[in-house]
């Protein structure tokens, strides 16, 4: 048995109750934790471990009472035999006392023992103390999980945890884990009760969260396991890079420009590295190139440094130039650890050397007398940014020219004023060229001139002109001749005098003894080699000493001192006199020269003795002896030619020595050097380069220096450390003395003798001390031009498009220590194919020309962010990268071999030897092109203003990359003007217009189409192949015409839901035209969500304004509702919403409300507050092809007329303003009514109808005022324009039985124009409505066939078919609008309509009604009533017969459809209600409360009445007790559902109809009986028809009439004679005279029947029509059908009589034929034939409607000949042969 305990990582309490400190002792093993239960403190458990068989182990169970009252306990002994304890007894524990129970464990078997001591308190509480004997087992405890935190990718995160061995066994273990986690000490053994520290490491390789389980296997066979969950989160490190003066160079690198730094100084640039993440990152800065340390001028002290999360690291880059006037370039890698990339930083800096100038280069003191003194100023100006020390190479104490400040410092950007004093004492000419030494600057020479006279000698006054002429003679080889010799040459004409008084040697007179011309040396060479004592002699000095420095060394004090000799050599062609200038003063000088005056012949020499006589010991002596040599002939100015005067030659001898005793220690020197080492730039072999170093004496004693072992300078080491001989270095001066507080400038020369690097040391012995030696390393080299070319000089160009060019960057690097001038050489035959830019340039040492790497600008590639890199300035002074351009001329491969020629440039400006490096360029040309994957891309239908994106895949199937430019053209198909379409913005936007497409590649371009109008767009996408863009970004196409790519098809639409149907109880106009029109720009500004305003009445700028009139109804009646079917016929989703004014207004704070409410606003607030108008649903979305039914309702809860503007907003579509109107009184279907056009001059224009509807519950009286000037236009003809016809006066009262009234107007225009009439219609005791009538008059002669006759079938009225099933609607009509169009008067016009029962289980009954009594005389429908079974359909036959007056008919037929199921239920409810009413009258209940009222209440027993009076008695009973009726509510009869059938027609006079519609005349059938009746009567309908008047009656009067009529009817029904007479009437035949009237047919009518012409029926009215006016329902319309049957019987009687008289004579036969003809020409016979045909067709349609046969089936008629036997040829008859 084994177990693994998982514990948290924190410290866990041990078994003994103490915290675990990492060591488990035996005491802790035996102790157990305690607990308190029921006030008793006791051990949690007793565990025995490490036991052996046969031994006893005892542990104690201690019970302690920890409460303040005594307790008694009972306990039970363990049940196991292995555990024994005391005999159970009562345990009494006082407060604070304890009781110990020993428990003995004696195991007998090797097993696990488990038992318990059970304790029970007197209160009934029970608890246990478990007793356990455990076997030894492997048990390791470790944390459940270990979170290693958040770290960076590829970083290492470690964390430690403990594994505790809680068993007494030595436990081996082994770890199993998976990367990126690692566990050190993955295998080992843990001693019993010991713990081991384990380290887990997290090394992630990706940025994500890692959760892995590591398995710890332990045990002797690793059979046990424990799980440790390791968690870690890894993130990519991110370092943000900030530095000042950061630029992007043209070579593609990030440049840190240090600017110009003075030599000897240093400048730092601080790089700020920010870690914005929470994970740490390590940054390493290293030098990119492995160059020699002598070239390291940039330094980064931080090599590798971690950056914790949210911290900042500052890295310093330091620029310390080692050479003045140089440009240094080095590259550094900034690497972010964890393999997250690096960044290359190019450091560039320019060093500035000292630049000190003197105010003048020549000072002439002119003539002075001996002993006089003259001074001249000299200004030294420092133009550099650092302090510069200077030193005049002269001794101010012994020289005749004295500088008051010969040594010092010139501050930066400042100057020093120096006074030069001339103190001659010998009457000679004085000239000395003094060197001004400045460290790291060429020497500055100052010429000092002066002349001294006395009373005896007056030499020529020395001028600057003399000095100039002498230098010219010296350069021409005449400088070594004395003045007298030159005069002789002039006289001998060997030389001639030039215009500037200079002497010129004639070419024809050259002689062999002429001296060599002197070389013009630069300052450094002149300083080093002018004295003629160097290893190289450029010009032989005219007069020279053997040495320029005489070092006496240590000299003992003595009377004679020490004397040394120096040889004076005269190298001129004339004798010279030499004078030493001995210092004068009170003391004897230490150094003297003898003789002080000596004459030296031409080419001769003299010996000069120099003596050193020191005066004190332990002292340093130094002095400069100055002497002047001059030609002997220049002693007096009288014998000297001005043109041949030569300046004197100044000779100086520096003497030094000391008197340090051998046993005495010289004083310690204190000095400072301005640099630690002296580095020389790389130069050519045998090329000289000079540098200088300064030493400052900072002590209080002079310093005596001497170069120790000059031969040691010759031992140099190369770069490998090998000693070589032949030193390239030389120093001047080699020894000397530096006075206190002065500078000593050492000039060092380096002349490499081979291509190598040289390293040496300049050792200076100071004050003859062996323990102190100044050492300055000297570094120099000679180098050649070397260049590194990538890929061994090979450059590959991929295939390039013909006519185009391709550029590639090719990096080169200067690997030498000298600047290089490079130039590419391309063969002239290949110059038009290949080119390079720049073709030449300059490369600094260690500088590279690399390609611009765009990856450096991508932060994601390196995880390094450069702030605002778009504003980095391009370094203008750096050259561009090498860019090769290949322009193929033909297809195929090409091999090009250009050469790179480089030449080094020394620091001195000297050019090195050229070197050539060959290159190979491999390229090829190819023909390119692109294509599109899809030839047609269809965007489908899009909402105008929206956008859709489709990818266009461009494919380059060629072998070369191409640079393309896309061209778009569009073809628009729509109903707009081309000029308007041209002003629209572009509807196609491409994500990329031009760019590169690589070979064999694809590219996705996002094409965004944004239609601007409701048109079809066809975009044609083509392309040009372009040349590469030039520097200005311009490029040109490779061909003239674009090449086709693909077509983009799109269609712009507006969401325009169509309103197909308006149905319901109210009146609503159709909105198809308004909804389908294009929205205005103002309507497209807002969407449904943003259509709000601060105004109380928001402005609606829309052209679509509709009046939605719900009609009029009585106050409190049911709400009027209109159902609209909105259908989305388009291909886009239409989102709509009906916005009330309160929804359009934005909610404002109380303080923002301004102004008073207008009357209109108050009315809108009232309507919206009462919720009179409602729209359901008010908003929604219609998918393409979807439909939704909109219900608009008006509640008649408030008296008056209510109006509310409602905005129907279609998102991204139309805005339709709908004016909701509802009323409770007189209803005007429109405030604007348009008459049909009427021709001018019409004598009898058609009557035009305007309907009024009374929706209230009271009768209204109104007045029509036609007396205005607009209505009666009186002219000479006294003609009225508008007349209200058929109305005897202006006041009309609506009949009580009808709610509608027709106003008939006769419009008679006089001119061909539009008339507008405003007629007031005033309601008596009510408001007045102003109705605008508009009429159009036209000239029929001018218009001809194009006259504006309106076809009523084409009017935009309600749809002819119902598409919305309404609530409780059982039946529907096949047509809801029938238009008869133009018909003549007295014509019989027929239409068929089907009434369908849509229910599957409910039968229905129907009945037709007309809305006006006069309509029953015009229209007839059969059947007028009937029954419809579920699913049954019946045919209704409608006949329209216009009367004699031409009119415009707009009739409304109402079909009441009653649900029979609900009607039967109503009848049952009525019977139940009557039964309950009867019971209430006959029965009652007596209670105790009613005993007091018993005498007052009488109950009468009902008496039986006769059957004939049952109805009257029931009515009287019903009227007796109204209280019972109030208690028992009478069931309401179910309201029928009303179907409306609209009938429109326009009637014309017969002659007018024939003239205007000749094509329709043949299809017209006139009812000639009406025509004849009209002719016979000769009057109008009004003359024959009796007017019907309605008499108003009260309620009680109506009841009396009802009772009287009911009694009469019951009496008649009980009369048997009457019933028999009625039955006999039906069987009687119709009389013949009634069937055939005796009136003779007129000849005109007979001719009309035969030829088709019609007779005039103007001004007449039909008598039959007047007879049909007696009934207001369609049930009375069956009389014409019976009349037709009588006419048929008469025809049959006539034929029978004519057949029976066949045997009479001819006269009687002719009379019969004449009678027959009379019958055939009668109107009744024509009507009979028409009725027969009509009934036949109706029967066929009815049978097809009943599905008795398929009327649409294809007719099939198969006629086969009879089978007959063949007849002989002779027996065939002629008829059979012709068959």
Short mmCIF file of N, CA and C in Angstrom, two decimals, residues 1097-1139:
data_model
loop_
_atom_site.label_atom_id
_atom_site.label_comp_id
_atom_site.label_asym_id
_atom_site.label_seq_id
_atom_site.Cartn_x
_atom_site.Cartn_y
_atom_site.Cartn_z
N UNK A 1097 -41.72 69.72 -33.89
CA UNK A 1097 -42.28 69.20 -35.14
C UNK A 1097 -41.13 69.11 -36.14
N UNK A 1098 -40.45 67.98 -36.18
CA UNK A 1098 -39.28 67.87 -37.05
C UNK A 1098 -39.67 68.05 -38.51
N UNK A 1099 -38.76 68.69 -39.23
CA UNK A 1099 -38.99 68.90 -40.65
C UNK A 1099 -38.73 67.60 -41.40
N UNK A 1100 -39.60 67.33 -42.33
CA UNK A 1100 -39.47 66.14 -43.17
C UNK A 1100 -39.37 66.63 -44.61
N UNK A 1101 -38.17 66.53 -45.16
CA UNK A 1101 -37.93 67.00 -46.52
C UNK A 1101 -38.09 65.83 -47.48
N UNK A 1102 -39.32 65.55 -47.85
CA UNK A 1102 -39.59 64.46 -48.76
C UNK A 1102 -40.68 64.87 -49.73
N UNK A 1103 -40.59 64.34 -50.93
CA UNK A 1103 -41.61 64.63 -51.93
C UNK A 1103 -42.81 63.71 -51.81
N UNK A 1104 -42.65 62.60 -51.12
CA UNK A 1104 -43.73 61.62 -51.01
C UNK A 1104 -44.57 61.94 -49.79
N UNK A 1105 -45.72 62.52 -50.03
CA UNK A 1105 -46.66 62.87 -48.96
C UNK A 1105 -47.99 62.21 -49.29
N UNK A 1106 -48.48 61.40 -48.38
CA UNK A 1106 -49.73 60.68 -48.59
C UNK A 1106 -50.70 61.02 -47.48
N UNK A 1107 -51.99 61.04 -47.85
CA UNK A 1107 -53.06 61.22 -46.88
C UNK A 1107 -53.69 59.86 -46.62
N UNK A 1108 -53.60 59.42 -45.40
CA UNK A 1108 -54.13 58.12 -45.01
C UNK A 1108 -55.38 58.37 -44.19
N UNK A 1109 -56.53 58.31 -44.85
CA UNK A 1109 -57.78 58.69 -44.21
C UNK A 1109 -58.51 57.43 -43.76
N UNK A 1110 -58.77 57.37 -42.45
CA UNK A 1110 -59.45 56.22 -41.90
C UNK A 1110 -60.97 56.34 -41.98
N UNK A 1111 -61.43 57.42 -42.59
CA UNK A 1111 -62.86 57.59 -42.74
C UNK A 1111 -63.51 58.08 -41.45
N UNK A 1112 -64.83 58.10 -41.48
CA UNK A 1112 -65.59 58.58 -40.33
C UNK A 1112 -66.43 57.45 -39.77
N UNK A 1113 -66.65 57.52 -38.47
CA UNK A 1113 -67.44 56.50 -37.78
C UNK A 1113 -68.06 57.14 -36.55
N UNK A 1114 -69.12 56.54 -36.02
CA UNK A 1114 -69.72 57.10 -34.80
C UNK A 1114 -68.77 57.07 -33.64
N UNK A 1115 -69.01 58.01 -32.74
CA UNK A 1115 -68.17 58.11 -31.56
C UNK A 1115 -68.32 56.84 -30.71
N UNK A 1116 -67.19 56.29 -30.32
CA UNK A 1116 -67.17 55.10 -29.49
C UNK A 1116 -67.29 53.80 -30.25
N UNK A 1117 -67.36 53.85 -31.57
CA UNK A 1117 -67.46 52.62 -32.35
C UNK A 1117 -66.11 51.93 -32.39
N UNK A 1118 -66.14 50.75 -33.01
CA UNK A 1118 -64.90 49.99 -33.12
C UNK A 1118 -63.87 50.76 -33.96
N UNK A 1119 -62.64 50.47 -33.65
CA UNK A 1119 -61.59 51.20 -34.33
C UNK A 1119 -61.54 50.81 -35.81
N UNK A 1120 -61.21 51.80 -36.61
CA UNK A 1120 -61.05 51.57 -38.05
C UNK A 1120 -59.62 51.12 -38.30
N UNK A 1121 -59.49 50.09 -39.07
CA UNK A 1121 -58.16 49.54 -39.32
C UNK A 1121 -57.96 49.34 -40.81
N UNK A 1122 -56.74 49.45 -41.19
CA UNK A 1122 -56.34 49.24 -42.58
C UNK A 1122 -55.15 48.30 -42.57
N UNK A 1123 -55.20 47.32 -43.41
CA UNK A 1123 -54.12 46.34 -43.52
C UNK A 1123 -53.36 46.57 -44.82
N UNK A 1124 -52.06 46.67 -44.69
CA UNK A 1124 -51.20 46.87 -45.85
C UNK A 1124 -50.23 45.70 -45.94
N UNK A 1125 -50.05 45.23 -47.12
CA UNK A 1125 -49.09 44.16 -47.37
C UNK A 1125 -47.82 44.78 -47.93
N UNK A 1126 -46.80 44.78 -47.11
CA UNK A 1126 -45.49 45.27 -47.56
C UNK A 1126 -44.69 44.07 -48.05
N UNK A 1127 -44.27 44.14 -49.28
CA UNK A 1127 -43.49 43.06 -49.88
C UNK A 1127 -42.19 43.64 -50.40
N UNK A 1128 -41.13 42.91 -50.17
CA UNK A 1128 -39.81 43.33 -50.65
C UNK A 1128 -39.51 42.60 -51.94
N UNK A 1129 -39.77 43.21 -53.08
CA UNK A 1129 -39.52 42.51 -54.35
C UNK A 1129 -38.07 42.56 -54.78
N UNK A 1130 -37.26 43.34 -54.07
CA UNK A 1130 -35.87 43.50 -54.48
C UNK A 1130 -35.00 42.36 -54.00
N UNK A 1131 -33.70 42.62 -54.07
CA UNK A 1131 -32.70 41.62 -53.70
C UNK A 1131 -31.90 42.02 -52.48
N UNK A 1132 -32.31 43.07 -51.80
CA UNK A 1132 -31.62 43.51 -50.59
C UNK A 1132 -32.62 43.60 -49.46
N UNK A 1133 -32.10 43.52 -48.26
CA UNK A 1133 -32.95 43.60 -47.08
C UNK A 1133 -33.44 45.03 -46.89
N UNK A 1134 -34.72 45.15 -46.63
CA UNK A 1134 -35.33 46.47 -46.42
C UNK A 1134 -35.71 46.60 -44.94
N UNK A 1135 -35.16 47.60 -44.30
CA UNK A 1135 -35.48 47.88 -42.90
C UNK A 1135 -36.37 49.12 -42.85
N UNK A 1136 -37.53 48.99 -42.25
CA UNK A 1136 -38.50 50.07 -42.23
C UNK A 1136 -38.94 50.34 -40.80
N UNK A 1137 -39.50 51.52 -40.61
CA UNK A 1137 -40.04 51.89 -39.31
C UNK A 1137 -41.00 53.06 -39.49
N UNK A 1138 -42.13 52.95 -38.82
CA UNK A 1138 -43.10 54.04 -38.77
C UNK A 1138 -42.76 54.90 -37.56
N UNK A 1139 -42.38 56.14 -37.83
CA UNK A 1139 -41.91 57.04 -36.79
C UNK A 1139 -42.99 58.08 -36.49
#
